[in-house]
Short mmCIF file of N, CA and C in Angstrom, two decimals:
data_model
loop_
_atom_site.label_atom_id
_atom_site.label_comp_id
_atom_site.label_asym_id
_atom_site.label_seq_id
_atom_site.Cartn_x
_atom_site.Cartn_y
_atom_site.Cartn_z
N MET A 18 -4.31 -2.04 8.35
CA MET A 18 -5.60 -1.95 6.89
C MET A 18 -6.03 -2.68 6.25
N ASN A 19 -7.46 -3.33 6.08
CA ASN A 19 -7.58 -4.40 5.09
C ASN A 19 -7.73 -4.13 3.66
N ARG A 20 -7.10 -4.67 2.68
CA ARG A 20 -7.49 -4.47 0.95
C ARG A 20 -8.65 -5.17 1.31
N PRO A 21 -9.42 -4.65 -0.05
CA PRO A 21 -10.61 -5.04 -0.44
C PRO A 21 -10.37 -6.38 -1.04
N VAL A 22 -11.53 -7.24 -1.47
CA VAL A 22 -11.32 -8.46 -1.78
C VAL A 22 -12.33 -8.04 -3.28
N HIS A 23 -11.61 -8.71 -4.38
CA HIS A 23 -12.23 -8.83 -5.92
C HIS A 23 -12.09 -9.63 -6.55
N THR A 24 -13.01 -10.09 -7.36
CA THR A 24 -13.58 -11.31 -8.20
C THR A 24 -12.19 -10.68 -9.36
N ASP A 25 -11.87 -12.18 -9.84
CA ASP A 25 -10.98 -11.86 -11.07
C ASP A 25 -11.78 -11.09 -12.18
N GLU A 26 -13.00 -11.50 -12.29
CA GLU A 26 -13.85 -10.82 -13.63
C GLU A 26 -13.71 -9.29 -12.91
N GLU A 27 -14.00 -8.72 -11.66
CA GLU A 27 -14.02 -7.17 -11.45
C GLU A 27 -12.68 -6.54 -11.89
N LEU A 28 -11.24 -7.41 -11.26
CA LEU A 28 -9.97 -6.91 -11.95
C LEU A 28 -10.02 -6.90 -13.09
N ARG A 29 -10.31 -7.76 -14.16
CA ARG A 29 -10.30 -7.81 -15.45
C ARG A 29 -11.19 -6.60 -15.87
N SER A 30 -12.27 -6.14 -15.50
CA SER A 30 -13.34 -4.86 -15.73
C SER A 30 -12.69 -4.10 -15.46
N THR A 31 -11.73 -3.72 -14.42
CA THR A 31 -10.98 -2.62 -14.07
C THR A 31 -10.06 -2.21 -15.05
N MET A 32 -9.23 -3.62 -15.57
CA MET A 32 -8.26 -3.07 -16.52
C MET A 32 -8.86 -2.80 -17.79
N GLU A 33 -9.84 -3.40 -18.45
CA GLU A 33 -10.50 -2.90 -19.75
C GLU A 33 -11.00 -1.56 -19.50
N ARG A 34 -11.60 -1.14 -18.31
CA ARG A 34 -12.01 0.44 -18.03
C ARG A 34 -10.69 1.40 -18.18
N LEU A 35 -9.32 1.10 -17.55
CA LEU A 35 -8.12 1.74 -17.68
C LEU A 35 -7.85 1.64 -18.99
N ASP A 36 -8.08 0.82 -20.00
CA ASP A 36 -7.22 0.75 -21.15
C ASP A 36 -8.18 1.70 -22.39
N ARG A 37 -9.50 1.53 -22.03
CA ARG A 37 -10.44 2.43 -22.75
C ARG A 37 -10.15 4.18 -22.02
N PHE A 38 -9.97 4.49 -20.88
CA PHE A 38 -9.86 5.57 -20.78
C PHE A 38 -8.38 6.10 -21.25
N SER A 39 -7.33 5.50 -20.80
CA SER A 39 -6.22 5.63 -21.42
C SER A 39 -5.51 5.91 -22.79
N TYR A 40 -6.56 4.57 -23.78
CA TYR A 40 -6.66 5.28 -25.08
C TYR A 40 -7.46 6.36 -25.43
N TRP A 41 -8.33 6.97 -24.74
CA TRP A 41 -8.94 8.50 -25.40
C TRP A 41 -8.23 9.14 -24.94
N THR A 42 -7.37 9.15 -23.86
CA THR A 42 -6.96 10.74 -23.09
C THR A 42 -5.06 10.54 -23.69
N ASP A 43 -4.80 9.65 -24.08
CA ASP A 43 -3.43 9.69 -24.19
C ASP A 43 -3.20 9.29 -26.06
N SER A 44 -3.66 8.37 -26.51
CA SER A 44 -3.48 7.73 -27.95
C SER A 44 -4.82 7.60 -29.01
N ASN A 45 -5.78 7.99 -28.71
CA ASN A 45 -6.72 7.75 -29.96
C ASN A 45 -6.76 8.68 -30.98
N ILE A 46 -5.86 9.70 -31.13
CA ILE A 46 -5.23 10.46 -32.64
C ILE A 46 -4.01 9.93 -33.05
N ARG A 47 -4.41 9.72 -34.32
CA ARG A 47 -2.71 9.37 -34.94
C ARG A 47 -2.38 10.39 -36.11
N ILE A 48 -1.39 11.19 -36.01
CA ILE A 48 -0.82 11.88 -36.97
C ILE A 48 -0.67 11.25 -38.37
N PRO A 49 -1.43 11.45 -39.28
CA PRO A 49 -1.38 11.10 -40.48
C PRO A 49 0.03 10.74 -41.48
N PHE A 50 0.33 9.38 -41.44
CA PHE A 50 1.59 9.31 -41.91
C PHE A 50 2.80 8.81 -41.06
N THR A 51 2.55 8.55 -39.71
CA THR A 51 3.24 8.15 -38.59
C THR A 51 2.61 7.43 -38.07
N ASN A 52 3.34 6.96 -36.63
CA ASN A 52 2.96 5.91 -35.89
C ASN A 52 2.66 6.61 -34.42
N PHE A 53 3.22 8.10 -34.57
CA PHE A 53 2.62 8.78 -33.14
C PHE A 53 1.22 8.96 -33.38
N ARG A 54 0.71 9.26 -32.01
CA ARG A 54 -0.44 9.21 -31.20
C ARG A 54 -0.50 9.63 -30.27
N PHE A 55 -1.75 10.61 -30.00
CA PHE A 55 -1.95 11.19 -28.89
C PHE A 55 -3.18 11.53 -28.49
N GLY A 56 -3.92 12.05 -27.37
CA GLY A 56 -5.04 12.04 -27.07
C GLY A 56 -5.51 13.42 -26.69
N LEU A 57 -6.65 12.82 -25.63
CA LEU A 57 -7.95 14.15 -25.42
C LEU A 57 -6.83 15.13 -24.64
N SER A 58 -6.09 14.59 -23.75
CA SER A 58 -5.35 15.39 -22.69
C SER A 58 -4.59 16.68 -23.21
N PRO A 59 -3.58 16.09 -24.10
CA PRO A 59 -3.17 17.14 -24.24
C PRO A 59 -3.76 18.37 -25.13
N LEU A 60 -4.63 18.23 -25.63
CA LEU A 60 -6.22 19.11 -26.41
C LEU A 60 -6.61 19.71 -25.52
N ILE A 61 -6.78 19.22 -24.37
CA ILE A 61 -7.41 20.03 -23.15
C ILE A 61 -6.58 20.82 -22.23
N GLY A 62 -5.47 20.53 -22.47
CA GLY A 62 -4.12 21.28 -22.06
C GLY A 62 -3.86 22.43 -22.52
N LEU A 63 -4.72 22.52 -23.89
CA LEU A 63 -4.18 23.96 -24.74
C LEU A 63 -5.35 24.96 -24.03
N VAL A 64 -6.26 24.52 -23.88
CA VAL A 64 -7.24 25.55 -22.95
C VAL A 64 -6.52 26.66 -22.04
N PRO A 65 -6.12 27.97 -22.44
CA PRO A 65 -5.26 28.54 -21.17
C PRO A 65 -6.29 28.46 -20.10
N GLY A 66 -5.35 28.57 -18.83
CA GLY A 66 -5.49 28.29 -17.64
C GLY A 66 -5.95 27.70 -16.91
N ILE A 67 -7.32 26.89 -17.66
CA ILE A 67 -7.59 25.87 -16.78
C ILE A 67 -7.41 24.17 -17.57
N GLY A 68 -6.81 24.16 -18.51
CA GLY A 68 -6.61 23.02 -19.40
C GLY A 68 -5.64 21.80 -18.44
N ASP A 69 -4.58 22.29 -18.41
CA ASP A 69 -3.63 21.55 -17.27
C ASP A 69 -4.38 21.21 -16.27
N PHE A 70 -5.41 21.97 -15.25
CA PHE A 70 -5.77 21.33 -14.17
C PHE A 70 -6.87 20.46 -14.39
N ALA A 71 -7.82 20.76 -15.81
CA ALA A 71 -8.82 19.62 -16.27
C ALA A 71 -8.11 18.00 -16.69
N GLY A 72 -6.81 18.48 -17.03
CA GLY A 72 -5.98 17.16 -17.62
C GLY A 72 -5.54 16.58 -16.44
N LEU A 73 -5.41 17.18 -15.22
CA LEU A 73 -4.84 16.92 -13.97
C LEU A 73 -6.34 16.16 -13.15
N ILE A 74 -7.06 16.39 -13.17
CA ILE A 74 -8.47 15.87 -12.69
C ILE A 74 -8.50 15.10 -13.23
N LEU A 75 -8.66 14.87 -14.51
CA LEU A 75 -8.92 13.27 -15.42
C LEU A 75 -8.22 12.39 -14.73
N SER A 76 -6.62 12.56 -14.90
CA SER A 76 -5.82 11.36 -14.35
C SER A 76 -6.02 10.93 -12.99
N LEU A 77 -7.05 11.64 -12.15
CA LEU A 77 -7.20 11.09 -10.59
C LEU A 77 -8.04 9.88 -11.38
N TYR A 78 -8.69 9.81 -12.20
CA TYR A 78 -9.45 8.75 -12.35
C TYR A 78 -8.62 7.60 -12.30
N VAL A 79 -7.52 7.66 -12.92
CA VAL A 79 -6.49 5.98 -13.10
C VAL A 79 -6.22 5.77 -11.29
N LEU A 80 -6.32 6.95 -10.43
CA LEU A 80 -5.56 6.91 -8.77
C LEU A 80 -6.82 6.58 -8.02
N TYR A 81 -7.76 6.90 -8.63
CA TYR A 81 -9.37 6.27 -7.90
C TYR A 81 -9.38 4.90 -8.35
N GLU A 82 -8.78 4.40 -9.41
CA GLU A 82 -9.30 2.89 -9.42
C GLU A 82 -8.24 1.88 -8.87
N ALA A 83 -6.85 2.91 -8.64
CA ALA A 83 -5.75 2.05 -8.02
C ALA A 83 -6.22 1.78 -6.29
N ARG A 84 -6.91 3.10 -6.08
CA ARG A 84 -7.52 3.11 -4.74
C ARG A 84 -8.69 2.25 -4.51
N LYS A 85 -9.51 1.99 -5.43
CA LYS A 85 -10.51 0.62 -5.50
C LYS A 85 -10.16 -0.29 -5.18
N VAL A 86 -9.08 -0.64 -6.10
CA VAL A 86 -9.05 -2.07 -6.45
C VAL A 86 -8.01 -2.63 -5.09
N GLY A 87 -7.58 -1.40 -4.02
CA GLY A 87 -6.69 -1.50 -3.01
C GLY A 87 -5.07 -1.73 -3.39
N ALA A 88 -4.51 -1.21 -4.46
CA ALA A 88 -3.01 -1.01 -4.91
C ALA A 88 -2.36 -0.44 -3.59
N PRO A 89 -0.91 -0.97 -3.12
CA PRO A 89 -0.69 -0.51 -2.14
C PRO A 89 -0.05 0.78 -2.53
N GLY A 90 0.33 1.30 -1.24
CA GLY A 90 0.77 2.64 -1.25
C GLY A 90 2.17 3.35 -2.06
N ASN A 91 3.00 2.62 -2.38
CA ASN A 91 3.95 2.51 -3.13
C ASN A 91 3.80 2.67 -4.96
N ILE A 92 2.64 1.81 -4.86
CA ILE A 92 2.36 2.42 -6.32
C ILE A 92 1.53 3.39 -6.75
N GLN A 93 0.34 3.60 -5.62
CA GLN A 93 -0.35 5.02 -6.05
C GLN A 93 0.62 6.36 -5.78
N ARG A 94 1.74 6.30 -5.03
CA ARG A 94 2.69 7.26 -4.83
C ARG A 94 3.13 7.28 -6.37
N LYS A 95 3.80 6.19 -7.04
CA LYS A 95 4.53 6.34 -8.08
C LYS A 95 3.34 7.05 -9.46
N MET A 96 2.27 6.71 -9.09
CA MET A 96 1.03 7.33 -9.92
C MET A 96 0.78 8.69 -9.74
N ILE A 97 1.09 9.22 -8.29
CA ILE A 97 1.04 10.76 -8.20
C ILE A 97 2.01 11.38 -8.52
N ARG A 98 3.51 10.80 -8.28
CA ARG A 98 4.48 11.16 -9.45
C ARG A 98 4.31 11.54 -10.42
N ILE A 99 3.79 10.59 -11.31
CA ILE A 99 3.89 10.78 -12.71
C ILE A 99 2.75 11.91 -12.89
N MET A 100 1.81 11.98 -12.01
CA MET A 100 0.59 12.99 -12.42
C MET A 100 1.62 14.35 -12.12
N PHE A 101 2.46 14.30 -11.45
CA PHE A 101 2.78 15.54 -10.97
C PHE A 101 3.73 16.07 -12.22
N ILE A 102 4.54 15.11 -12.40
CA ILE A 102 5.34 15.47 -13.54
C ILE A 102 4.74 15.86 -14.96
N ASP A 103 3.66 15.20 -15.07
CA ASP A 103 2.84 15.66 -16.27
C ASP A 103 2.05 17.03 -16.22
N PHE A 104 1.51 17.35 -14.82
CA PHE A 104 1.09 18.53 -14.77
C PHE A 104 1.91 19.54 -14.58
N VAL A 105 3.09 19.59 -13.93
CA VAL A 105 4.19 20.63 -14.26
C VAL A 105 4.78 20.87 -15.48
N GLY A 106 4.84 19.60 -16.10
CA GLY A 106 5.61 19.86 -17.53
C GLY A 106 4.69 20.49 -18.46
N GLY A 107 3.33 20.03 -18.31
CA GLY A 107 2.13 20.74 -19.05
C GLY A 107 1.76 22.12 -19.17
N LEU A 108 2.61 22.66 -17.62
CA LEU A 108 2.35 24.07 -17.38
C LEU A 108 3.70 25.10 -18.60
N VAL A 109 4.36 24.35 -19.08
CA VAL A 109 5.46 25.56 -19.56
C VAL A 109 4.65 25.72 -20.87
N PRO A 110 4.86 27.07 -21.03
CA PRO A 110 3.93 27.71 -22.24
C PRO A 110 4.42 26.92 -23.57
N VAL A 111 3.75 26.85 -24.46
CA VAL A 111 3.71 25.97 -25.96
C VAL A 111 4.40 24.54 -25.79
N PHE A 112 5.65 24.35 -24.73
CA PHE A 112 6.39 23.21 -24.86
C PHE A 112 5.57 21.88 -23.84
N GLY A 113 4.64 22.71 -23.24
CA GLY A 113 3.87 21.79 -22.31
C GLY A 113 3.08 21.20 -23.24
N ASP A 114 2.25 21.38 -23.70
CA ASP A 114 1.41 20.62 -24.91
C ASP A 114 2.01 19.74 -25.35
N ALA A 115 3.19 19.56 -25.76
CA ALA A 115 3.98 18.66 -26.85
C ALA A 115 4.27 17.49 -25.78
N PHE A 116 4.70 18.25 -24.52
CA PHE A 116 5.37 17.24 -23.57
C PHE A 116 4.15 16.10 -23.25
N ASP A 117 2.98 16.98 -23.08
CA ASP A 117 1.80 16.31 -22.48
C ASP A 117 1.42 14.80 -23.73
N ALA A 118 1.68 15.36 -25.16
CA ALA A 118 1.42 14.68 -25.77
C ALA A 118 2.54 13.38 -25.95
N VAL A 119 3.36 13.68 -25.24
CA VAL A 119 4.53 12.60 -25.40
C VAL A 119 4.74 11.50 -24.44
N TYR A 120 4.49 12.47 -22.92
CA TYR A 120 4.63 11.73 -21.81
C TYR A 120 3.63 10.70 -21.51
N LYS A 121 2.23 11.12 -21.63
CA LYS A 121 1.39 9.91 -21.86
C LYS A 121 1.04 9.10 -20.17
N ALA A 122 1.15 10.31 -19.49
CA ALA A 122 0.68 10.24 -18.01
C ALA A 122 -0.17 8.80 -17.44
N ASN A 123 -1.58 8.90 -18.30
CA ASN A 123 -2.56 7.79 -18.19
C ASN A 123 -2.01 6.78 -18.53
N ILE A 124 -1.37 6.55 -19.59
CA ILE A 124 -1.08 4.84 -20.48
C ILE A 124 -0.02 4.70 -19.46
N ARG A 125 0.98 5.59 -18.87
CA ARG A 125 2.08 5.19 -17.69
C ARG A 125 1.33 4.50 -16.20
N ASN A 126 0.43 5.48 -15.89
CA ASN A 126 -0.17 4.63 -14.69
C ASN A 126 -0.99 3.70 -14.96
N THR A 127 -1.73 3.56 -16.04
CA THR A 127 -2.61 2.43 -16.40
C THR A 127 -1.53 1.47 -16.34
N LEU A 128 -0.46 1.20 -16.78
CA LEU A 128 0.23 0.21 -16.95
C LEU A 128 1.14 -0.40 -15.56
N LEU A 129 1.54 0.72 -14.73
CA LEU A 129 1.54 0.47 -13.34
C LEU A 129 0.25 -0.10 -12.73
N LEU A 130 -0.70 -0.19 -12.76
CA LEU A 130 -1.74 -0.43 -11.93
C LEU A 130 -2.28 -1.98 -12.64
N LYS A 131 -1.62 -2.01 -13.96
CA LYS A 131 -2.25 -3.21 -14.58
C LYS A 131 -1.23 -4.35 -14.22
N ASN A 132 -0.08 -4.13 -14.20
CA ASN A 132 1.12 -4.97 -13.67
C ASN A 132 0.98 -5.41 -12.35
N TYR A 133 0.31 -4.53 -11.31
CA TYR A 133 -0.08 -5.00 -9.76
C TYR A 133 -1.42 -6.13 -10.46
N LEU A 134 -2.03 -5.68 -11.02
CA LEU A 134 -3.45 -6.44 -11.15
C LEU A 134 -3.06 -7.74 -11.56
N TYR A 135 -2.05 -8.15 -12.59
CA TYR A 135 -1.69 -9.05 -13.42
C TYR A 135 -1.22 -9.83 -12.05
N ARG A 136 -0.24 -9.10 -11.37
CA ARG A 136 0.18 -10.19 -10.03
C ARG A 136 -1.20 -10.56 -9.33
N GLU A 137 -1.75 -9.59 -9.09
CA GLU A 137 -3.04 -10.21 -7.95
C GLU A 137 -3.56 -11.46 -8.66
N LEU A 138 -3.72 -11.38 -10.04
CA LEU A 138 -4.61 -12.39 -10.81
C LEU A 138 -3.62 -13.75 -10.92
N GLY A 139 -2.41 -13.60 -10.43
CA GLY A 139 -1.22 -14.58 -11.23
C GLY A 139 -1.07 -14.90 -12.13
N GLU A 140 -0.55 -14.14 -12.78
CA GLU A 140 -0.69 -14.07 -14.44
C GLU A 140 0.47 -13.17 -14.54
N GLU A 141 1.14 -13.48 -15.87
CA GLU A 141 2.35 -12.53 -16.20
C GLU A 141 1.36 -11.46 -17.16
N PRO A 142 2.24 -10.10 -17.03
CA PRO A 142 1.53 -9.00 -17.67
C PRO A 142 1.74 -9.08 -19.31
N GLU A 143 0.83 -8.76 -20.35
CA GLU A 143 1.09 -8.97 -21.39
C GLU A 143 2.34 -7.92 -21.40
N TRP A 144 3.19 -8.59 -22.58
CA TRP A 144 4.48 -7.77 -23.29
C TRP A 144 4.72 -7.82 -24.63
N LYS A 145 5.34 -7.00 -25.42
CA LYS A 145 5.25 -6.95 -26.79
C LYS A 145 6.62 -6.46 -27.19
N PHE A 146 7.47 -6.91 -27.72
CA PHE A 146 8.79 -6.88 -28.07
C PHE A 146 8.75 -5.71 -28.74
N PRO A 147 9.38 -4.59 -28.27
CA PRO A 147 9.36 -3.32 -29.31
C PRO A 147 10.09 -3.41 -30.36
N TRP A 148 9.61 -3.90 -31.62
CA TRP A 148 10.57 -4.12 -32.95
C TRP A 148 10.95 -2.59 -33.01
N GLY A 149 9.97 -1.55 -33.36
CA GLY A 149 10.09 -0.16 -33.97
C GLY A 149 11.82 0.28 -33.28
N ILE A 150 11.35 -0.02 -31.99
CA ILE A 150 12.88 0.64 -31.30
C ILE A 150 14.09 -0.24 -31.78
N PHE A 151 14.00 -1.45 -31.90
CA PHE A 151 15.01 -2.34 -32.13
C PHE A 151 15.69 -2.15 -33.36
N PHE A 152 14.69 -1.43 -34.19
CA PHE A 152 15.07 -1.40 -35.72
C PHE A 152 15.80 -0.10 -35.71
N TRP A 153 15.24 0.92 -35.45
CA TRP A 153 15.77 2.15 -35.32
C TRP A 153 17.34 2.21 -34.61
N ILE A 154 17.23 1.73 -33.46
CA ILE A 154 18.45 1.90 -32.90
C ILE A 154 19.67 0.65 -33.44
N SER A 155 19.25 -0.70 -33.90
CA SER A 155 20.07 -1.28 -34.65
C SER A 155 20.62 -0.24 -36.29
N LEU A 156 19.62 0.07 -36.44
CA LEU A 156 20.09 0.97 -37.75
C LEU A 156 20.92 2.05 -37.46
N LEU A 157 21.24 2.72 -35.98
CA LEU A 157 21.90 3.90 -35.47
C LEU A 157 23.31 3.30 -35.34
N PHE A 158 22.92 2.01 -34.83
CA PHE A 158 24.29 1.53 -34.12
C PHE A 158 25.66 0.95 -35.98
N LEU A 159 24.72 0.55 -36.90
CA LEU A 159 24.85 0.10 -38.25
C LEU A 159 25.65 1.65 -38.63
N LEU A 160 24.93 2.67 -38.96
CA LEU A 160 25.55 3.79 -39.26
C LEU A 160 26.88 3.82 -38.30
N ALA A 161 26.84 4.34 -37.44
CA ALA A 161 27.78 4.75 -36.19
C ALA A 161 28.75 3.68 -36.61
N GLY A 162 28.90 2.39 -36.97
CA GLY A 162 29.74 1.52 -37.09
C GLY A 162 30.61 1.55 -38.16
N TRP A 163 29.82 2.33 -39.70
CA TRP A 163 30.03 2.63 -40.87
C TRP A 163 30.78 3.59 -40.76
N LEU A 164 30.55 4.84 -40.02
CA LEU A 164 31.14 6.01 -39.98
C LEU A 164 32.77 5.88 -39.30
N ILE A 165 32.50 4.75 -38.17
CA ILE A 165 34.05 4.91 -37.38
C ILE A 165 34.66 4.09 -38.52
N TYR A 166 34.28 2.90 -39.48
CA TYR A 166 35.34 2.16 -40.31
C TYR A 166 35.64 3.61 -41.67
N MET A 167 34.71 4.14 -41.86
CA MET A 167 35.16 5.09 -42.72
C MET A 167 36.29 6.19 -42.48
N ILE A 168 36.08 6.53 -41.31
CA ILE A 168 37.02 7.37 -40.48
C ILE A 168 38.48 6.56 -40.19
N ILE A 169 38.52 5.36 -40.23
CA ILE A 169 39.86 4.54 -39.70
C ILE A 169 40.09 4.25 -41.36
#
């Protein structure tokens, strides 16, 4: 099967659309006084009966873009697996909506596809050092070391 040929501009445009989509569905709302963000997807999931199905339908957009740019089957299968986990996790009453807010399937799938597109463009994907996680893990190790020191 032949892959479609796309210009660099088309691939960059796809990445911009995916960024906007995953921002709105997974991270456009910030909880005040925290860095935690969620999007419309968990809110849609609150609608009894159809919310999780509507979220699944929305998630299919990233897969549609992957098929359109000719992403390989293994990437598309990973995306489907992520969507399935998000859908099943979202079905659990009460906790499912919290799971949707934390799991962020659309951002995961967007990153997966963007990494593929960066390789197609012959570029390195953007990467930022996770300073917040580094700080909290360092603090945890410091506290654990101090506790061990006090016990011994």
